[in-house]
Structures are given as C-alpha cells and as structure tokens.
Amino acid sequence: SVLAGRARDLAGRHVVVSAGGTREAIDPVRFIGNRSSGLQGYALARTAVARGAEVTVVSANVALPDPAGAKVVRVESARELRDAVLAAAAHADAVVMAAAVADFRPARESDTKIKKSAGEPEPIRLVRNPDVLAELGETRRAAAGPAEGPAPYPRVIVGFAAETDDVLANGRAKLERKGCDLLVVNQVGRGLAFGRPDNAAVVLIAGGGDVEIPRGPKEDLADVVWDLVAERLT
Ligand code: CTP
Ligand code: CA
C-alpha cells in the first residue's frame, strides 16, 4: 500500500481528527450544509494510523469507507462535533480540525416539515455556532501551567482554512485569533480552480515561519502535517 514503510513516529500518541462538513437542521428533512467531502480528514486519519498513532476521527456526514484502525465517532451538527471533539481532545496529544464547521445554524429547528402551502416563505434566522478550534486554544491557554500527570488538553492544535485573498495575511491573523500551533491554508476562488499548481497549501507556524506544500495527493499534505506535529511532541 502507499501507506507502507512509514516511520512509526506517532506510536503511543493519541490524535483526534475532525473530518467532513456539519449539517444544521432547518426541519426534519432539510439542512444547511457545505461541500466538504472528508477526503483530507480521512487521509490525515489513515496516515496517522500508518505512523502508529491511536486515532479518533470525529466524522461529520462523510460518505467514505471508515479509515481502518481508527475509532470513528459520527456527528451531524456543529454542536455535536464540538462535544465529540472536546471529549476526545481531553485525552489527546494533538487535534487536527480538518472539518468544515458551520459558522451559523437556524435559530429554530421546526419539529414538522415546513410546507410551501403557506404562501411566501418565512426567512430563516441564523445564530452563531461555537468555534471549536478557538475553544480548544482557549482551554489550553486557561489550563497552562505546571500540573500533575498528563495535561488535560492537546499539546498540539492544528486548524485548516480556505482563503480567497491575502492568503498569508488572513491566515496569519486567523492562526493568532484561534490560538492554534499550525494553520493549513488553501487559496480558493477567483479562478484558482482546485487542481492548479498555484492552489497549493501553506502551513503557517505559530510564532513565525511557514511550510509550502506543493500540489499532490492528500496523503502528502497529511504527512507534512504529521511531521510538524511529531516535531512538537518530542
Ligand atoms: N472551525 C471550528 N468551529 C467553527 C468554525 C471553524 O472549529 N465554528 C475551525 C475549522 O475546522 C478550521 C478553522 O476553524 O480548522 C478555520 O475555519 P474557517 O471557517 O476558515 O475560520 P472562521 O474563523 O470560521 O473564519 P471565516 O469567517 O473565514 O469563516
Ligand atoms: Ca468559517
């Protein structure tokens, strides 16, 4: 397999990967969702298993086979994802937030299917969802300091971001706002179709510096992320 022959440099480590995209219910049959497939998150999970880690995948609406050797926790909404990620993160060395998490959800979920018979539709009012990545960073900041035994928060926190312009500046500001150690940034939109060489990712490193990742298989990007994570766990 393409995963064979990797160093088992994550042996004894527990890592959490969120994958896919959340769904926010409007009524029993409808939701607000996004186009995230979960491919990058699952590649991160498979690669971490191959490198020896104990892996928990918090999987939001992913239509892919389970990554072999990983524990998969299925969630639907941002709030479910938050609860599952924070529960797993309390015992984890690293958390990678590859999932596309909805920023907003309908203020109210209708118990019954909304019918079109009532004439013009009511607008759907939205409210903010919790920011899971920012919450992980805050939990770690609040808990920092000498403690007995293993830390109850992840030592390494990784975010993902897609930006349309000022990729490096926006990414750097987001990294600092969220309090994570690494932010994997993709340039999207404005004619930069996926699949073009100028659509490569950059990993921004807290405190300065970045690593450019040339366009290639999602496993290659995953390996660069785990290289940077492993460095920070030694
Ligand atoms: N994220 C999260 N919780 C949210 C939204 C995002 O944990 N409610 C995480 C994503 O999983 C990703 C990172 O934050 O790892 C960046 O997501 P992004 O949508 O780029 O950042 P936002 O802060 O939501 O900013 P924007 O206004 O650009 O959407
Ligand atoms: Ca967002």
PDB file of C-alpha atoms and ligand atoms in Angstrom:
ATOM      1  CA  SER A   1       0.000   0.000   0.000  1.00  0.00           C
ATOM      2  CA  VAL A   2       1.058   3.620  -0.425  1.00  0.00           C
ATOM      3  CA  LEU A   3       0.994   3.914   3.355  1.00  0.00           C
ATOM      4  CA  ALA A   4       3.509   1.112   3.945  1.00  0.00           C
ATOM      5  CA  GLY A   5       7.021   1.909   5.058  1.00  0.00           C
ATOM      6  CA  ARG A   6       6.263   4.973   7.111  1.00  0.00           C
ATOM      7  CA  ALA A   7       8.166   5.624  10.298  1.00  0.00           C
ATOM      8  CA  ARG A   8       6.029   4.789  13.333  1.00  0.00           C
ATOM      9  CA  ASP A   9       6.927   8.141  14.881  1.00  0.00           C
ATOM     10  CA  LEU A  10       3.432   8.630  16.321  1.00  0.00           C
ATOM     11  CA  ALA A  11       3.420   5.351  18.269  1.00  0.00           C
ATOM     12  CA  GLY A  12       1.999   5.874  21.762  1.00  0.00           C
ATOM     13  CA  ARG A  13       0.330   9.131  20.716  1.00  0.00           C
ATOM     14  CA  HIS A  14      -3.409   9.754  20.605  1.00  0.00           C
ATOM     15  CA  VAL A  15      -4.564  12.123  17.891  1.00  0.00           C
ATOM     16  CA  VAL A  16      -8.030  13.446  17.063  1.00  0.00           C
ATOM     17  CA  VAL A  17      -9.007  14.423  13.523  1.00  0.00           C
ATOM     18  CA  SER A  18     -12.305  16.092  12.640  1.00  0.00           C
ATOM     19  CA  ALA A  19     -13.437  15.410   9.075  1.00  0.00           C
ATOM     20  CA  GLY A  20     -16.259  16.236   6.693  1.00  0.00           C
ATOM     21  CA  GLY A  21     -18.819  19.005   6.962  1.00  0.00           C
ATOM     22  CA  THR A  22     -21.506  19.732   9.517  1.00  0.00           C
ATOM     23  CA  ARG A  23     -25.247  19.922   8.796  1.00  0.00           C
ATOM     24  CA  GLU A  24     -27.551  22.349  10.586  1.00  0.00           C
ATOM     25  CA  ALA A  25     -31.177  21.261  10.623  1.00  0.00           C
ATOM     26  CA  ILE A  26     -33.917  23.531   9.284  1.00  0.00           C
ATOM     27  CA  ASP A  27     -36.691  20.944   9.720  1.00  0.00           C
ATOM     28  CA  PRO A  28     -36.831  17.108   9.858  1.00  0.00           C
ATOM     29  CA  VAL A  29     -35.895  16.796   6.170  1.00  0.00           C
ATOM     30  CA  ARG A  30     -33.726  19.856   5.395  1.00  0.00           C
ATOM     31  CA  PHE A  31     -30.402  21.261   6.498  1.00  0.00           C
ATOM     32  CA  ILE A  32     -27.769  23.901   5.772  1.00  0.00           C
ATOM     33  CA  GLY A  33     -24.610  22.099   4.746  1.00  0.00           C
ATOM     34  CA  ASN A  34     -21.347  22.533   2.848  1.00  0.00           C
ATOM     35  CA  ARG A  35     -19.325  20.761   0.168  1.00  0.00           C
ATOM     36  CA  SER A  36     -16.620  19.211   2.344  1.00  0.00           C
ATOM     37  CA  SER A  37     -16.120  15.562   1.340  1.00  0.00           C
ATOM     38  CA  GLY A  38     -13.986  14.436   4.266  1.00  0.00           C
ATOM     39  CA  LEU A  39     -11.204  13.218   1.943  1.00  0.00           C
ATOM     40  CA  GLN A  40      -8.475  15.341   3.571  1.00  0.00           C
ATOM     41  CA  GLY A  41      -9.572  14.412   7.098  1.00  0.00           C
ATOM     42  CA  TYR A  42      -9.683  10.705   6.247  1.00  0.00           C
ATOM     43  CA  ALA A  43      -6.245  10.931   4.594  1.00  0.00           C
ATOM     44  CA  LEU A  44      -4.947  12.505   7.829  1.00  0.00           C
ATOM     45  CA  ALA A  45      -6.528   9.654   9.824  1.00  0.00           C
ATOM     46  CA  ARG A  46      -5.114   6.862   7.604  1.00  0.00           C
ATOM     47  CA  THR A  47      -1.673   8.444   7.622  1.00  0.00           C
ATOM     48  CA  ALA A  48      -1.659   8.828  11.415  1.00  0.00           C
ATOM     49  CA  VAL A  49      -2.678   5.152  11.817  1.00  0.00           C
ATOM     50  CA  ALA A  50       0.166   4.169   9.464  1.00  0.00           C
ATOM     51  CA  ARG A  51       2.587   6.187  11.616  1.00  0.00           C
ATOM     52  CA  GLY A  52       1.499   4.298  14.736  1.00  0.00           C
ATOM     53  CA  ALA A  53      -0.948   6.715  16.399  1.00  0.00           C
ATOM     54  CA  GLU A  54      -4.153   5.853  18.204  1.00  0.00           C
ATOM     55  CA  VAL A  55      -6.626   7.835  16.081  1.00  0.00           C
ATOM     56  CA  THR A  56     -10.109   9.145  16.836  1.00  0.00           C
ATOM     57  CA  VAL A  57     -11.954  10.566  13.839  1.00  0.00           C
ATOM     58  CA  VAL A  58     -14.909  12.824  14.526  1.00  0.00           C
ATOM     59  CA  SER A  59     -16.731  12.369  11.250  1.00  0.00           C
ATOM     60  CA  ALA A  60     -19.417  14.780  10.065  1.00  0.00           C
ATOM     61  CA  ASN A  61     -21.536  13.401   7.222  1.00  0.00           C
ATOM     62  CA  VAL A  62     -18.744  11.644   5.319  1.00  0.00           C
ATOM     63  CA  ALA A  63     -19.680   9.139   2.596  1.00  0.00           C
ATOM     64  CA  LEU A  64     -16.353   7.274   2.571  1.00  0.00           C
ATOM     65  CA  PRO A  65     -15.268   3.908   3.999  1.00  0.00           C
ATOM     66  CA  ASP A  66     -14.091   4.163   7.620  1.00  0.00           C
ATOM     67  CA  PRO A  67     -10.315   4.605   7.897  1.00  0.00           C
ATOM     68  CA  ALA A  68      -9.018   1.180   9.016  1.00  0.00           C
ATOM     69  CA  GLY A  69      -7.643   1.113  12.539  1.00  0.00           C
ATOM     70  CA  ALA A  70      -9.213   4.411  13.627  1.00  0.00           C
ATOM     71  CA  LYS A  71     -12.093   4.935  16.052  1.00  0.00           C
ATOM     72  CA  VAL A  72     -14.874   6.770  14.217  1.00  0.00           C
ATOM     73  CA  VAL A  73     -17.374   8.962  16.096  1.00  0.00           C
ATOM     74  CA  ARG A  74     -20.219  10.122  13.843  1.00  0.00           C
ATOM     75  CA  VAL A  75     -21.784  13.544  14.300  1.00  0.00           C
ATOM     76  CA  GLU A  76     -24.110  15.712  12.284  1.00  0.00           C
ATOM     77  CA  SER A  77     -24.180  19.306  13.587  1.00  0.00           C
ATOM     78  CA  ALA A  78     -21.503  21.736  14.761  1.00  0.00           C
ATOM     79  CA  ARG A  79     -22.694  21.397  18.348  1.00  0.00           C
ATOM     80  CA  GLU A  80     -22.450  17.594  18.206  1.00  0.00           C
ATOM     81  CA  LEU A  81     -19.000  17.909  16.635  1.00  0.00           C
ATOM     82  CA  ARG A  82     -17.921  20.289  19.414  1.00  0.00           C
ATOM     83  CA  ASP A  83     -18.984  17.853  22.157  1.00  0.00           C
ATOM     84  CA  ALA A  84     -17.283  14.885  20.466  1.00  0.00           C
ATOM     85  CA  VAL A  85     -14.043  16.748  19.698  1.00  0.00           C
ATOM     86  CA  LEU A  86     -13.718  18.254  23.203  1.00  0.00           C
ATOM     87  CA  ALA A  87     -14.413  14.871  24.849  1.00  0.00           C
ATOM     88  CA  ALA A  88     -11.746  13.136  22.744  1.00  0.00           C
ATOM     89  CA  ALA A  89      -9.308  16.084  22.988  1.00  0.00           C
ATOM     90  CA  ALA A  90      -9.119  15.771  26.788  1.00  0.00           C
ATOM     91  CA  HIS A  91      -7.077  12.562  26.289  1.00  0.00           C
ATOM     92  CA  ALA A  92      -5.270  13.558  23.105  1.00  0.00           C
ATOM     93  CA  ASP A  93      -1.752  14.700  22.262  1.00  0.00           C
ATOM     94  CA  ALA A  94      -2.890  16.516  19.128  1.00  0.00           C
ATOM     95  CA  VAL A  95      -6.115  17.673  17.479  1.00  0.00           C
ATOM     96  CA  VAL A  96      -6.407  18.436  13.765  1.00  0.00           C
ATOM     97  CA  MET A  97      -9.556  20.330  12.777  1.00  0.00           C
ATOM     98  CA  ALA A  98      -9.949  19.385   9.114  1.00  0.00           C
ATOM     99  CA  ALA A  99     -13.767  19.519   9.249  1.00  0.00           C
ATOM    100  CA  ALA A 100     -15.764  22.338   7.678  1.00  0.00           C
ATOM    101  CA  VAL A 101     -17.802  23.534  10.640  1.00  0.00           C
ATOM    102  CA  ALA A 102     -20.882  25.688  10.004  1.00  0.00           C
ATOM    103  CA  ASP A 103     -20.423  29.174  11.447  1.00  0.00           C
ATOM    104  CA  PHE A 104     -24.199  29.633  11.824  1.00  0.00           C
ATOM    105  CA  ARG A 105     -27.282  27.485  12.358  1.00  0.00           C
ATOM    106  CA  PRO A 106     -31.005  28.196  12.085  1.00  0.00           C
ATOM    107  CA  ALA A 107     -32.158  29.815  15.335  1.00  0.00           C
ATOM    108  CA  ARG A 108     -35.038  27.353  15.452  1.00  0.00           C
ATOM    109  CA  GLU A 109     -35.437  23.818  14.078  1.00  0.00           C
ATOM    110  CA  SER A 110     -39.021  23.204  13.007  1.00  0.00           C
ATOM    111  CA  ASP A 111     -40.448  19.998  14.539  1.00  0.00           C
ATOM    112  CA  THR A 112     -42.551  19.458  11.454  1.00  0.00           C
ATOM    113  CA  LYS A 113     -41.751  19.695   7.757  1.00  0.00           C
ATOM    114  CA  ILE A 114     -42.124  23.274   6.535  1.00  0.00           C
ATOM    115  CA  LYS A 115     -44.914  23.323   3.912  1.00  0.00           C
ATOM    116  CA  LYS A 116     -44.984  25.563   0.870  1.00  0.00           C
ATOM    117  CA  SER A 117     -48.775  25.942   1.133  1.00  0.00           C
ATOM    118  CA  ALA A 118     -48.488  28.938   3.478  1.00  0.00           C
ATOM    119  CA  GLY A 119     -47.595  31.392   0.693  1.00  0.00           C
ATOM    120  CA  GLU A 120     -44.316  33.344   0.810  1.00  0.00           C
ATOM    121  CA  PRO A 121     -41.681  31.638   2.996  1.00  0.00           C
ATOM    122  CA  GLU A 122     -40.565  32.948   6.364  1.00  0.00           C
ATOM    123  CA  PRO A 123     -36.889  33.989   6.414  1.00  0.00           C
ATOM    124  CA  ILE A 124     -34.591  31.598   8.269  1.00  0.00           C
ATOM    125  CA  ARG A 125     -32.943  33.452  11.138  1.00  0.00           C
ATOM    126  CA  LEU A 126     -29.404  32.279  11.890  1.00  0.00           C
ATOM    127  CA  VAL A 127     -27.411  32.274  15.126  1.00  0.00           C
ATOM    128  CA  ARG A 128     -23.697  31.660  15.689  1.00  0.00           C
ATOM    129  CA  ASN A 129     -22.287  28.214  16.351  1.00  0.00           C
ATOM    130  CA  PRO A 130     -19.476  27.572  18.842  1.00  0.00           C
ATOM    131  CA  ASP A 131     -15.971  27.893  17.373  1.00  0.00           C
ATOM    132  CA  VAL A 132     -14.420  24.549  18.293  1.00  0.00           C
ATOM    133  CA  LEU A 133     -10.853  25.416  17.266  1.00  0.00           C
ATOM    134  CA  ALA A 134     -10.881  28.689  19.211  1.00  0.00           C
ATOM    135  CA  GLU A 135     -12.347  26.880  22.211  1.00  0.00           C
ATOM    136  CA  LEU A 136      -9.541  24.287  22.140  1.00  0.00           C
ATOM    137  CA  GLY A 137      -6.979  27.106  22.092  1.00  0.00           C
ATOM    138  CA  GLU A 138      -8.690  28.914  24.970  1.00  0.00           C
ATOM    139  CA  THR A 139      -8.955  25.737  27.060  1.00  0.00           C
ATOM    140  CA  ARG A 140      -5.249  25.148  26.637  1.00  0.00           C
ATOM    141  CA  ARG A 141      -4.361  28.773  27.440  1.00  0.00           C
ATOM    142  CA  ALA A 142      -6.559  28.729  30.571  1.00  0.00           C
ATOM    143  CA  ALA A 143      -5.106  25.390  31.772  1.00  0.00           C
ATOM    144  CA  ALA A 144      -1.469  26.223  31.004  1.00  0.00           C
ATOM    145  CA  GLY A 145       0.991  25.979  33.843  1.00  0.00           C
ATOM    146  CA  PRO A 146       2.545  23.208  35.873  1.00  0.00           C
ATOM    147  CA  ALA A 147       0.208  20.308  36.588  1.00  0.00           C
ATOM    148  CA  GLU A 148       0.467  16.749  37.890  1.00  0.00           C
ATOM    149  CA  GLY A 149       0.169  13.943  35.358  1.00  0.00           C
ATOM    150  CA  PRO A 150      -0.771  14.207  31.706  1.00  0.00           C
ATOM    151  CA  ALA A 151      -2.152  17.550  30.524  1.00  0.00           C
ATOM    152  CA  PRO A 152      -5.956  17.508  30.102  1.00  0.00           C
ATOM    153  CA  TYR A 153      -5.672  19.316  26.783  1.00  0.00           C
ATOM    154  CA  PRO A 154      -3.882  18.679  23.474  1.00  0.00           C
ATOM    155  CA  ARG A 155      -0.267  19.785  23.213  1.00  0.00           C
ATOM    156  CA  VAL A 156      -0.615  20.442  19.504  1.00  0.00           C
ATOM    157  CA  ILE A 157      -3.647  22.097  17.866  1.00  0.00           C
ATOM    158  CA  VAL A 158      -3.944  22.328  14.076  1.00  0.00           C
ATOM    159  CA  GLY A 159      -6.526  24.260  12.055  1.00  0.00           C
ATOM    160  CA  PHE A 160      -7.411  24.375   8.377  1.00  0.00           C
ATOM    161  CA  ALA A 161      -8.552  27.439   6.445  1.00  0.00           C
ATOM    162  CA  ALA A 162      -9.563  28.275   2.915  1.00  0.00           C
ATOM    163  CA  GLU A 163      -8.993  31.896   1.934  1.00  0.00           C
ATOM    164  CA  THR A 164      -9.773  33.724  -1.307  1.00  0.00           C
ATOM    165  CA  ASP A 165      -7.345  36.648  -0.992  1.00  0.00           C
ATOM    166  CA  ASP A 166      -4.455  37.948   1.098  1.00  0.00           C
ATOM    167  CA  VAL A 167      -3.970  34.287   1.940  1.00  0.00           C
ATOM    168  CA  LEU A 168      -0.881  34.677   4.094  1.00  0.00           C
ATOM    169  CA  ALA A 169      -2.039  37.793   5.978  1.00  0.00           C
ATOM    170  CA  ASN A 170      -5.563  36.465   6.562  1.00  0.00           C
ATOM    171  CA  GLY A 171      -4.185  33.071   7.525  1.00  0.00           C
ATOM    172  CA  ARG A 172      -1.693  34.561   9.967  1.00  0.00           C
ATOM    173  CA  ALA A 173      -4.439  36.652  11.627  1.00  0.00           C
ATOM    174  CA  LYS A 174      -6.686  33.583  11.857  1.00  0.00           C
ATOM    175  CA  LEU A 175      -3.896  31.466  13.370  1.00  0.00           C
ATOM    176  CA  GLU A 176      -3.367  34.064  16.088  1.00  0.00           C
ATOM    177  CA  ARG A 177      -7.104  34.593  16.689  1.00  0.00           C
ATOM    178  CA  LYS A 178      -7.668  30.870  17.138  1.00  0.00           C
ATOM    179  CA  GLY A 179      -4.611  30.189  19.302  1.00  0.00           C
ATOM    180  CA  CYS A 180      -3.517  27.139  17.308  1.00  0.00           C
ATOM    181  CA  ASP A 181       0.029  25.953  16.592  1.00  0.00           C
ATOM    182  CA  LEU A 182      -0.330  25.290  12.879  1.00  0.00           C
ATOM    183  CA  LEU A 183      -2.814  26.512  10.278  1.00  0.00           C
ATOM    184  CA  VAL A 184      -3.032  24.780   6.896  1.00  0.00           C
ATOM    185  CA  VAL A 185      -4.182  27.427   4.417  1.00  0.00           C
ATOM    186  CA  ASN A 186      -5.563  26.841   0.922  1.00  0.00           C
ATOM    187  CA  GLN A 187      -6.186  29.538  -1.636  1.00  0.00           C
ATOM    188  CA  VAL A 188      -9.623  29.123  -3.228  1.00  0.00           C
ATOM    189  CA  GLY A 189     -11.885  31.020  -5.612  1.00  0.00           C
ATOM    190  CA  ARG A 190     -11.082  33.869  -8.048  1.00  0.00           C
ATOM    191  CA  GLY A 191     -10.362  31.416 -10.868  1.00  0.00           C
ATOM    192  CA  LEU A 192      -7.896  29.429  -8.778  1.00  0.00           C
ATOM    193  CA  ALA A 193      -9.601  26.136  -9.512  1.00  0.00           C
ATOM    194  CA  PHE A 194      -8.645  23.137  -7.461  1.00  0.00           C
ATOM    195  CA  GLY A 195      -6.162  21.108  -9.395  1.00  0.00           C
ATOM    196  CA  ARG A 196      -3.989  24.053 -10.421  1.00  0.00           C
ATOM    197  CA  PRO A 197      -0.415  24.265  -9.220  1.00  0.00           C
ATOM    198  CA  ASP A 198      -0.994  27.737  -7.764  1.00  0.00           C
ATOM    199  CA  ASN A 199      -3.631  26.244  -5.497  1.00  0.00           C
ATOM    200  CA  ALA A 200      -1.081  24.611  -3.219  1.00  0.00           C
ATOM    201  CA  ALA A 201      -1.364  24.762   0.571  1.00  0.00           C
ATOM    202  CA  VAL A 202       0.837  26.616   3.009  1.00  0.00           C
ATOM    203  CA  VAL A 203       1.212  25.586   6.644  1.00  0.00           C
ATOM    204  CA  LEU A 204       1.602  28.669   8.836  1.00  0.00           C
ATOM    205  CA  ILE A 205       3.514  28.121  12.059  1.00  0.00           C
ATOM    206  CA  ALA A 206       2.679  29.997  15.276  1.00  0.00           C
ATOM    207  CA  GLY A 207       5.453  32.380  16.190  1.00  0.00           C
ATOM    208  CA  GLY A 208       6.554  32.752  12.563  1.00  0.00           C
ATOM    209  CA  GLY A 209       7.560  30.727   9.546  1.00  0.00           C
ATOM    210  CA  ASP A 210       5.671  28.601   7.083  1.00  0.00           C
ATOM    211  CA  VAL A 211       6.000  25.426   5.040  1.00  0.00           C
ATOM    212  CA  GLU A 212       4.800  25.333   1.434  1.00  0.00           C
ATOM    213  CA  ILE A 213       3.193  22.099   0.280  1.00  0.00           C
ATOM    214  CA  PRO A 214       3.235  21.524  -3.469  1.00  0.00           C
ATOM    215  CA  ARG A 215       0.091  20.240  -5.118  1.00  0.00           C
ATOM    216  CA  GLY A 216      -0.152  16.491  -4.717  1.00  0.00           C
ATOM    217  CA  PRO A 217      -2.071  13.638  -3.083  1.00  0.00           C
ATOM    218  CA  LYS A 218      -3.906  14.448   0.160  1.00  0.00           C
ATOM    219  CA  GLU A 219      -1.700  11.874   1.913  1.00  0.00           C
ATOM    220  CA  ASP A 220       1.367  14.021   1.118  1.00  0.00           C
ATOM    221  CA  LEU A 221      -0.192  17.043   2.783  1.00  0.00           C
ATOM    222  CA  ALA A 222      -1.209  14.801   5.699  1.00  0.00           C
ATOM    223  CA  ASP A 223       2.376  13.561   6.103  1.00  0.00           C
ATOM    224  CA  VAL A 224       3.727  17.127   6.226  1.00  0.00           C
ATOM    225  CA  VAL A 225       1.150  17.980   8.916  1.00  0.00           C
ATOM    226  CA  TRP A 226       2.108  14.908  10.980  1.00  0.00           C
ATOM    227  CA  ASP A 227       5.832  15.694  10.521  1.00  0.00           C
ATOM    228  CA  LEU A 228       5.210  19.127  12.048  1.00  0.00           C
ATOM    229  CA  VAL A 229       3.010  17.650  14.794  1.00  0.00           C
ATOM    230  CA  ALA A 230       5.544  14.918  15.653  1.00  0.00           C
ATOM    231  CA  GLU A 231       8.321  17.547  15.949  1.00  0.00           C
ATOM    232  CA  ARG A 232       6.203  19.398  18.502  1.00  0.00           C
ATOM    233  CA  LEU A 233       5.517  16.270  20.590  1.00  0.00           C
ATOM    234  CA  THR A 234       9.124  15.293  21.224  1.00  0.00           C
TER     235      THR A 234
HETATM  236  N1  CTP B   1     -13.776  25.944  12.957  1.00  0.00           N
HETATM  237  C1  CTP B   1     -14.300  25.490  14.156  1.00  0.00           C
HETATM  238  N2  CTP B   1     -15.549  25.879  14.566  1.00  0.00           N
HETATM  239  C2  CTP B   1     -16.276  26.708  13.807  1.00  0.00           C
HETATM  240  C3  CTP B   1     -15.755  27.190  12.576  1.00  0.00           C
HETATM  241  C4  CTP B   1     -14.498  26.783  12.185  1.00  0.00           C
HETATM  242  O1  CTP B   1     -13.616  24.726  14.841  1.00  0.00           O
HETATM  243  N3  CTP B   1     -17.481  27.071  14.236  1.00  0.00           N
HETATM  244  C5  CTP B   1     -12.426  25.516  12.561  1.00  0.00           C
HETATM  245  C6  CTP B   1     -12.370  24.745  11.255  1.00  0.00           C
HETATM  246  O2  CTP B   1     -12.470  23.361  11.484  1.00  0.00           O
HETATM  247  C7  CTP B   1     -10.991  25.117  10.714  1.00  0.00           C
HETATM  248  C8  CTP B   1     -10.738  26.502  11.286  1.00  0.00           C
HETATM  249  O3  CTP B   1     -11.660  26.663  12.369  1.00  0.00           O
HETATM  250  O4  CTP B   1      -9.991  24.270  11.220  1.00  0.00           O
HETATM  251  C9  CTP B   1     -10.873  27.632  10.338  1.00  0.00           C
HETATM  252  O5  CTP B   1     -12.159  27.663   9.806  1.00  0.00           O
HETATM  253  P1  CTP B   1     -12.592  28.918   8.952  1.00  0.00           P
HETATM  254  O6  CTP B   1     -14.006  28.743   8.512  1.00  0.00           O
HETATM  255  O7  CTP B   1     -11.545  29.175   7.916  1.00  0.00           O
HETATM  256  O8  CTP B   1     -12.457  30.080  10.057  1.00  0.00           O
HETATM  257  P2  CTP B   1     -13.511  31.063  10.694  1.00  0.00           P
HETATM  258  O9  CTP B   1     -12.933  31.511  11.992  1.00  0.00           O
HETATM  259  O10 CTP B   1     -14.860  30.429  10.748  1.00  0.00           O
HETATM  260  O11 CTP B   1     -13.479  32.313   9.737  1.00  0.00           O
HETATM  261  P3  CTP B   1     -14.301  32.672   8.391  1.00  0.00           P
HETATM  262  O12 CTP B   1     -15.040  33.920   8.753  1.00  0.00           O
HETATM  263  O13 CTP B   1     -13.206  32.923   7.377  1.00  0.00           O
HETATM  264  O14 CTP B   1     -15.187  31.531   8.029  1.00  0.00           O
HETATM  265 CA    CA B   2     -15.998  29.614   8.939  1.00  0.00          CA
END
